[in-house]
Short mmCIF file of N, CA, C and O and ligand atoms in Angstrom, two decimals:
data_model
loop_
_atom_site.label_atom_id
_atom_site.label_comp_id
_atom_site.label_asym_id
_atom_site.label_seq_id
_atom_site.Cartn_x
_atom_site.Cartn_y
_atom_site.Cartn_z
N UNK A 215 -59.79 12.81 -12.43
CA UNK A 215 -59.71 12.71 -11.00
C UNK A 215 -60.41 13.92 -10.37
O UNK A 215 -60.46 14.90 -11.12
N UNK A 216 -60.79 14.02 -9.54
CA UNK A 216 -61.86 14.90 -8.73
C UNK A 216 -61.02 15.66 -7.87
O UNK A 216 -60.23 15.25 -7.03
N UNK A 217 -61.33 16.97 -8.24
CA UNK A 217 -60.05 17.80 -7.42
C UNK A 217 -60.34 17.94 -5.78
O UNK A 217 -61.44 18.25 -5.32
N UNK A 218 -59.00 17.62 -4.90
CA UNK A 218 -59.05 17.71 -3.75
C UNK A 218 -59.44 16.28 -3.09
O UNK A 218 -59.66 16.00 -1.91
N UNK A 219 -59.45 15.25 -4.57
CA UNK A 219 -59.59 13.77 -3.60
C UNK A 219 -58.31 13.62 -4.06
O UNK A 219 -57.79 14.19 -5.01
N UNK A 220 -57.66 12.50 -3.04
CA UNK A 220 -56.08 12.31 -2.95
C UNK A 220 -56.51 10.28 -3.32
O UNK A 220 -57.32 9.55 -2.75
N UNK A 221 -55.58 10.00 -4.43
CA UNK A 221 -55.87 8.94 -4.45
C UNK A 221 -54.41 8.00 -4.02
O UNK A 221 -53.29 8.46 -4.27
N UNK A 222 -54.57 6.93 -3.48
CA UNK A 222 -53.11 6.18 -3.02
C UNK A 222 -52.57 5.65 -4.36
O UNK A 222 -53.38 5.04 -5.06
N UNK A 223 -51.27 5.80 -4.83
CA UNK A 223 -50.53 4.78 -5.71
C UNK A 223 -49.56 4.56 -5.32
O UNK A 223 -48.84 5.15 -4.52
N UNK A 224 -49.38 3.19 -6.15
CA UNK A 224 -47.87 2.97 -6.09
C UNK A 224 -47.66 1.88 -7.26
O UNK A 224 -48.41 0.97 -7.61
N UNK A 225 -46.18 2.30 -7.80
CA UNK A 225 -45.89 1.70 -8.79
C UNK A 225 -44.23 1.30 -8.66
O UNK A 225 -43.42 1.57 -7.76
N UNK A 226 -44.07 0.53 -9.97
CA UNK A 226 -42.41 0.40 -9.89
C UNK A 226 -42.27 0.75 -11.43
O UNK A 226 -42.69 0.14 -12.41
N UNK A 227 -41.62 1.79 -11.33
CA UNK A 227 -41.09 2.42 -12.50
C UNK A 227 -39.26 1.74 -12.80
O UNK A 227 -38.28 1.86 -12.07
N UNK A 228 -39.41 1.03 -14.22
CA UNK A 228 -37.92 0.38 -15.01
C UNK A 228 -37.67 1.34 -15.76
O UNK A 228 -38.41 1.87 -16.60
N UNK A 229 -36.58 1.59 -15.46
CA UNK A 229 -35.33 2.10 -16.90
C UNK A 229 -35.11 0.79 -17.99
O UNK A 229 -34.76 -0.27 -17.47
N UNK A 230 -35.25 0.80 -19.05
CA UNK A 230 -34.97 -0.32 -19.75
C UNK A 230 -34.22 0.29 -20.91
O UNK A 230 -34.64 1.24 -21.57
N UNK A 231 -32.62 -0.56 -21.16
CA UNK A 231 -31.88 0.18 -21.21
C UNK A 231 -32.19 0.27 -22.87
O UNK A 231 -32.59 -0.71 -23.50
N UNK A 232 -31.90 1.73 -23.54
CA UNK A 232 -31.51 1.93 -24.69
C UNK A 232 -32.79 2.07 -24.88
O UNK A 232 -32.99 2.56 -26.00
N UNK A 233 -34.24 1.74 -24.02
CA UNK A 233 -35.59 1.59 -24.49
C UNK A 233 -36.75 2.31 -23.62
O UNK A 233 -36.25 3.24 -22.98
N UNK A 234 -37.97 2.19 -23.42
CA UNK A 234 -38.93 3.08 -22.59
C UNK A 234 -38.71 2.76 -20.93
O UNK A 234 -38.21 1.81 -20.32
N UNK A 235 -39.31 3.94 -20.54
CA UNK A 235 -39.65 3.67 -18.99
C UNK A 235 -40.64 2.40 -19.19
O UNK A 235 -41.30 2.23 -20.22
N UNK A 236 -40.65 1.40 -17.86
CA UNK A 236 -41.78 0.25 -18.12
C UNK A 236 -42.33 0.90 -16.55
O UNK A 236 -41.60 0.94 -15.56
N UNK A 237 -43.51 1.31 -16.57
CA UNK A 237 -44.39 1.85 -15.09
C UNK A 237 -45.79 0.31 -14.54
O UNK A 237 -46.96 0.18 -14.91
N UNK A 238 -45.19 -0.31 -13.87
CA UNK A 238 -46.59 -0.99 -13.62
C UNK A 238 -46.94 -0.69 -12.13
O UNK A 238 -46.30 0.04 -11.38
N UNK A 239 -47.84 -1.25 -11.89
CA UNK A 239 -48.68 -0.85 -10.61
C UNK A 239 -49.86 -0.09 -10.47
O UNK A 239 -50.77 0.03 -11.29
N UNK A 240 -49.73 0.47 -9.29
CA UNK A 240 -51.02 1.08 -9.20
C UNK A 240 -50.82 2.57 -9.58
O UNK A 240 -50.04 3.19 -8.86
N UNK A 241 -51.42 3.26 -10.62
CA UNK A 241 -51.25 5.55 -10.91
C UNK A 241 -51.30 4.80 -11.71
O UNK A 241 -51.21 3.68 -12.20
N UNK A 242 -51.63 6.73 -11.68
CA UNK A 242 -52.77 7.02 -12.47
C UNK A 242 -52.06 7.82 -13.96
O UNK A 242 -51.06 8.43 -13.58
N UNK A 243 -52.18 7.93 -14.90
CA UNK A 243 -51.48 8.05 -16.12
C UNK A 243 -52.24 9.32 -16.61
O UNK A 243 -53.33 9.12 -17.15
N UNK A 244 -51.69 10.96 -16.45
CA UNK A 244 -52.68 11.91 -16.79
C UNK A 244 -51.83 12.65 -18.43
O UNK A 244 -50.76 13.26 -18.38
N UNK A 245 -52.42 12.47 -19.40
CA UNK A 245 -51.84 13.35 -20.49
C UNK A 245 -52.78 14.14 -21.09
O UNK A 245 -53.81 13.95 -21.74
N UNK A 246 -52.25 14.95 -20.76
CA UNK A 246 -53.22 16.58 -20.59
C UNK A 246 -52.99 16.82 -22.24
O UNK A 246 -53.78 17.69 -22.60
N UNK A 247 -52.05 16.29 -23.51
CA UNK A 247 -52.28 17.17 -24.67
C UNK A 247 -53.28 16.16 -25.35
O UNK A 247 -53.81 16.28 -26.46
N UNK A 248 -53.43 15.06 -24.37
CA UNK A 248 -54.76 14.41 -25.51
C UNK A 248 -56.07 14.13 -24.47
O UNK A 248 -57.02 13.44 -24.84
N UNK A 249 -56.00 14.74 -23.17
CA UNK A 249 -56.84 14.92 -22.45
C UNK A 249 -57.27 13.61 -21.84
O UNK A 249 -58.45 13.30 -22.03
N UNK A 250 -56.87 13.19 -21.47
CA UNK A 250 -56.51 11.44 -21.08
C UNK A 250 -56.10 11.19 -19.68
O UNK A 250 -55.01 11.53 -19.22
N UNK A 251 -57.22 10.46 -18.90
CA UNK A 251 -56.93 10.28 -17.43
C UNK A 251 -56.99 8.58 -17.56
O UNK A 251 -58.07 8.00 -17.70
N UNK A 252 -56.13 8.09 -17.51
CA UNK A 252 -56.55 6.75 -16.99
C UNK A 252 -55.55 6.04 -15.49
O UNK A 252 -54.88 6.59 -14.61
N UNK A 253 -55.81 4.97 -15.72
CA UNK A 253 -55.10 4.02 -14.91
C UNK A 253 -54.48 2.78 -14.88
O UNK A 253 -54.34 2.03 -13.91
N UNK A 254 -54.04 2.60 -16.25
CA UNK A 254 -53.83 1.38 -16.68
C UNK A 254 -52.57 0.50 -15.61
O UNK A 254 -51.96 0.93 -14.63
N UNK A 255 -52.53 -0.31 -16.01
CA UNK A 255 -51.91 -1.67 -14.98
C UNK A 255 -50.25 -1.55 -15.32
O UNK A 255 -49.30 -1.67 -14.55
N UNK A 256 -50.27 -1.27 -16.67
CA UNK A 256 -48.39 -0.78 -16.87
C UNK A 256 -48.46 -0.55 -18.39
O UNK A 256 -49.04 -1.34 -19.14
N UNK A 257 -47.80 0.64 -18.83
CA UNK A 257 -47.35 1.22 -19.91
C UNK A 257 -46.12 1.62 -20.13
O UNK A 257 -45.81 2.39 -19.23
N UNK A 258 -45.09 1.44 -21.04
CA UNK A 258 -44.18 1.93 -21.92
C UNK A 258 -44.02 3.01 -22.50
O UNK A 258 -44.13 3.20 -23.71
N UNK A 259 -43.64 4.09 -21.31
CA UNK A 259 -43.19 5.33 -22.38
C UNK A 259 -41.69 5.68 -22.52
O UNK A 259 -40.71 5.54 -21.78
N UNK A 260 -41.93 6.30 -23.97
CA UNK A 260 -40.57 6.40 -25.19
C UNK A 260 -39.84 7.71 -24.43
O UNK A 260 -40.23 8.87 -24.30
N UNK A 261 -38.63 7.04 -24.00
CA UNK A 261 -37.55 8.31 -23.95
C UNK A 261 -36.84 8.06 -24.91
O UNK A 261 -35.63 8.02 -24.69
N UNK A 262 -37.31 7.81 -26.25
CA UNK A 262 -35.84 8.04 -27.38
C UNK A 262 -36.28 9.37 -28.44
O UNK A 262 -35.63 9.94 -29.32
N UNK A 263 -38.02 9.63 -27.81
CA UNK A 263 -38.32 10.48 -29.21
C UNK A 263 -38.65 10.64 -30.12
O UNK A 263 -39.02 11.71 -30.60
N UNK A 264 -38.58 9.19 -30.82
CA UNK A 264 -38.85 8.50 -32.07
C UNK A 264 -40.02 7.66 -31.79
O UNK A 264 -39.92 6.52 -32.23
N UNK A 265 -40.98 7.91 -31.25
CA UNK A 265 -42.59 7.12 -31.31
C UNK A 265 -43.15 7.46 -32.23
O UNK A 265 -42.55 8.30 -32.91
N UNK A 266 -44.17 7.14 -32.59
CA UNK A 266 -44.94 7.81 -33.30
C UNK A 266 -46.66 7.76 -32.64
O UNK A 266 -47.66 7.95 -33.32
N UNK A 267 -46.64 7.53 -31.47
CA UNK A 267 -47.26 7.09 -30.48
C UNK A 267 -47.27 7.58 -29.04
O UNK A 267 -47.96 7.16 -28.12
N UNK A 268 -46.23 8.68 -29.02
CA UNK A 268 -46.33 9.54 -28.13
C UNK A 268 -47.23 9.55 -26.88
O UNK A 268 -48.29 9.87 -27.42
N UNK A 269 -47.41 9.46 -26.04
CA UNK A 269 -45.84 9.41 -24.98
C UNK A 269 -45.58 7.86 -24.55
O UNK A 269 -45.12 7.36 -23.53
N UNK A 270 -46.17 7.18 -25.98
CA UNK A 270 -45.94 5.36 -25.59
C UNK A 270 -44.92 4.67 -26.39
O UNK A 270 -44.60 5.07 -27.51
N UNK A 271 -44.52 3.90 -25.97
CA UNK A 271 -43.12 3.80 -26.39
C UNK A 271 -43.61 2.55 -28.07
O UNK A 271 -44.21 1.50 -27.80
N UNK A 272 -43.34 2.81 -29.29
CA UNK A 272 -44.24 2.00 -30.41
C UNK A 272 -43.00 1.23 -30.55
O UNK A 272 -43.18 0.65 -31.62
N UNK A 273 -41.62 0.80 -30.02
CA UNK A 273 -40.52 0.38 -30.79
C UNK A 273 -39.68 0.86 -31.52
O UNK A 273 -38.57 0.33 -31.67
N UNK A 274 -40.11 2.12 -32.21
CA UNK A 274 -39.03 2.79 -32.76
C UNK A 274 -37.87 3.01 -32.56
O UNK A 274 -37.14 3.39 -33.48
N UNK A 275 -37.30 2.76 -30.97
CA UNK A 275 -36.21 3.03 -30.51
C UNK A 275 -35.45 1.77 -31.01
O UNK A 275 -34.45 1.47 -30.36
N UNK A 276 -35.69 1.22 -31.76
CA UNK A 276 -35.24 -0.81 -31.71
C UNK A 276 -34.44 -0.12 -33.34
O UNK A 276 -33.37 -0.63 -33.69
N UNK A 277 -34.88 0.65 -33.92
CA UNK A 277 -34.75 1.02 -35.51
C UNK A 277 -32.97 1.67 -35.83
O UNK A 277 -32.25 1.64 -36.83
N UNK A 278 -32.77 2.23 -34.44
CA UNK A 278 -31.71 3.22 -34.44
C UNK A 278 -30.77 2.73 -33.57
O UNK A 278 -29.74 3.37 -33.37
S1 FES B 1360 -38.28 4.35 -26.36
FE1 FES B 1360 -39.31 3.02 -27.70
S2 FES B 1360 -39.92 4.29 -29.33
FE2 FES B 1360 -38.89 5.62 -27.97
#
């Protein structure tokens, strides 16, 4: 993203229980430890810890 442009989003972020955040809509998705700007339409990230896929949710949470 181009610093000092402001871009509009909006999304609806799910708790899904026992399993990942579900984010769809519009934002922008920035992960700075693999240097990664995108914008995808909706992704699954893992609050259990157990990905192996980091910061996307692979199912692992289904194991435990
Ligand atoms: S929430 Fe699915 S692997 Fe962590």
């Amino acid at each position: 993203m181009e610093q000092g442009k402001k871009e509009k989003t909006s999304a609806l972020i799910k708790v899904i229980e026992g399993g990942p955040l579900e984010i769809k809509g519009n934002f922008i998705l920035n992960d700075l430890k693999r240097d990664i700007t995108e914008t995808p339409a909706e992704v699954y990230l893992c609050r259990c810890g157990k990905s192996s896929e980091m910061p996307f949710c692979d199912g692992s949470h289904k194991k435990f």
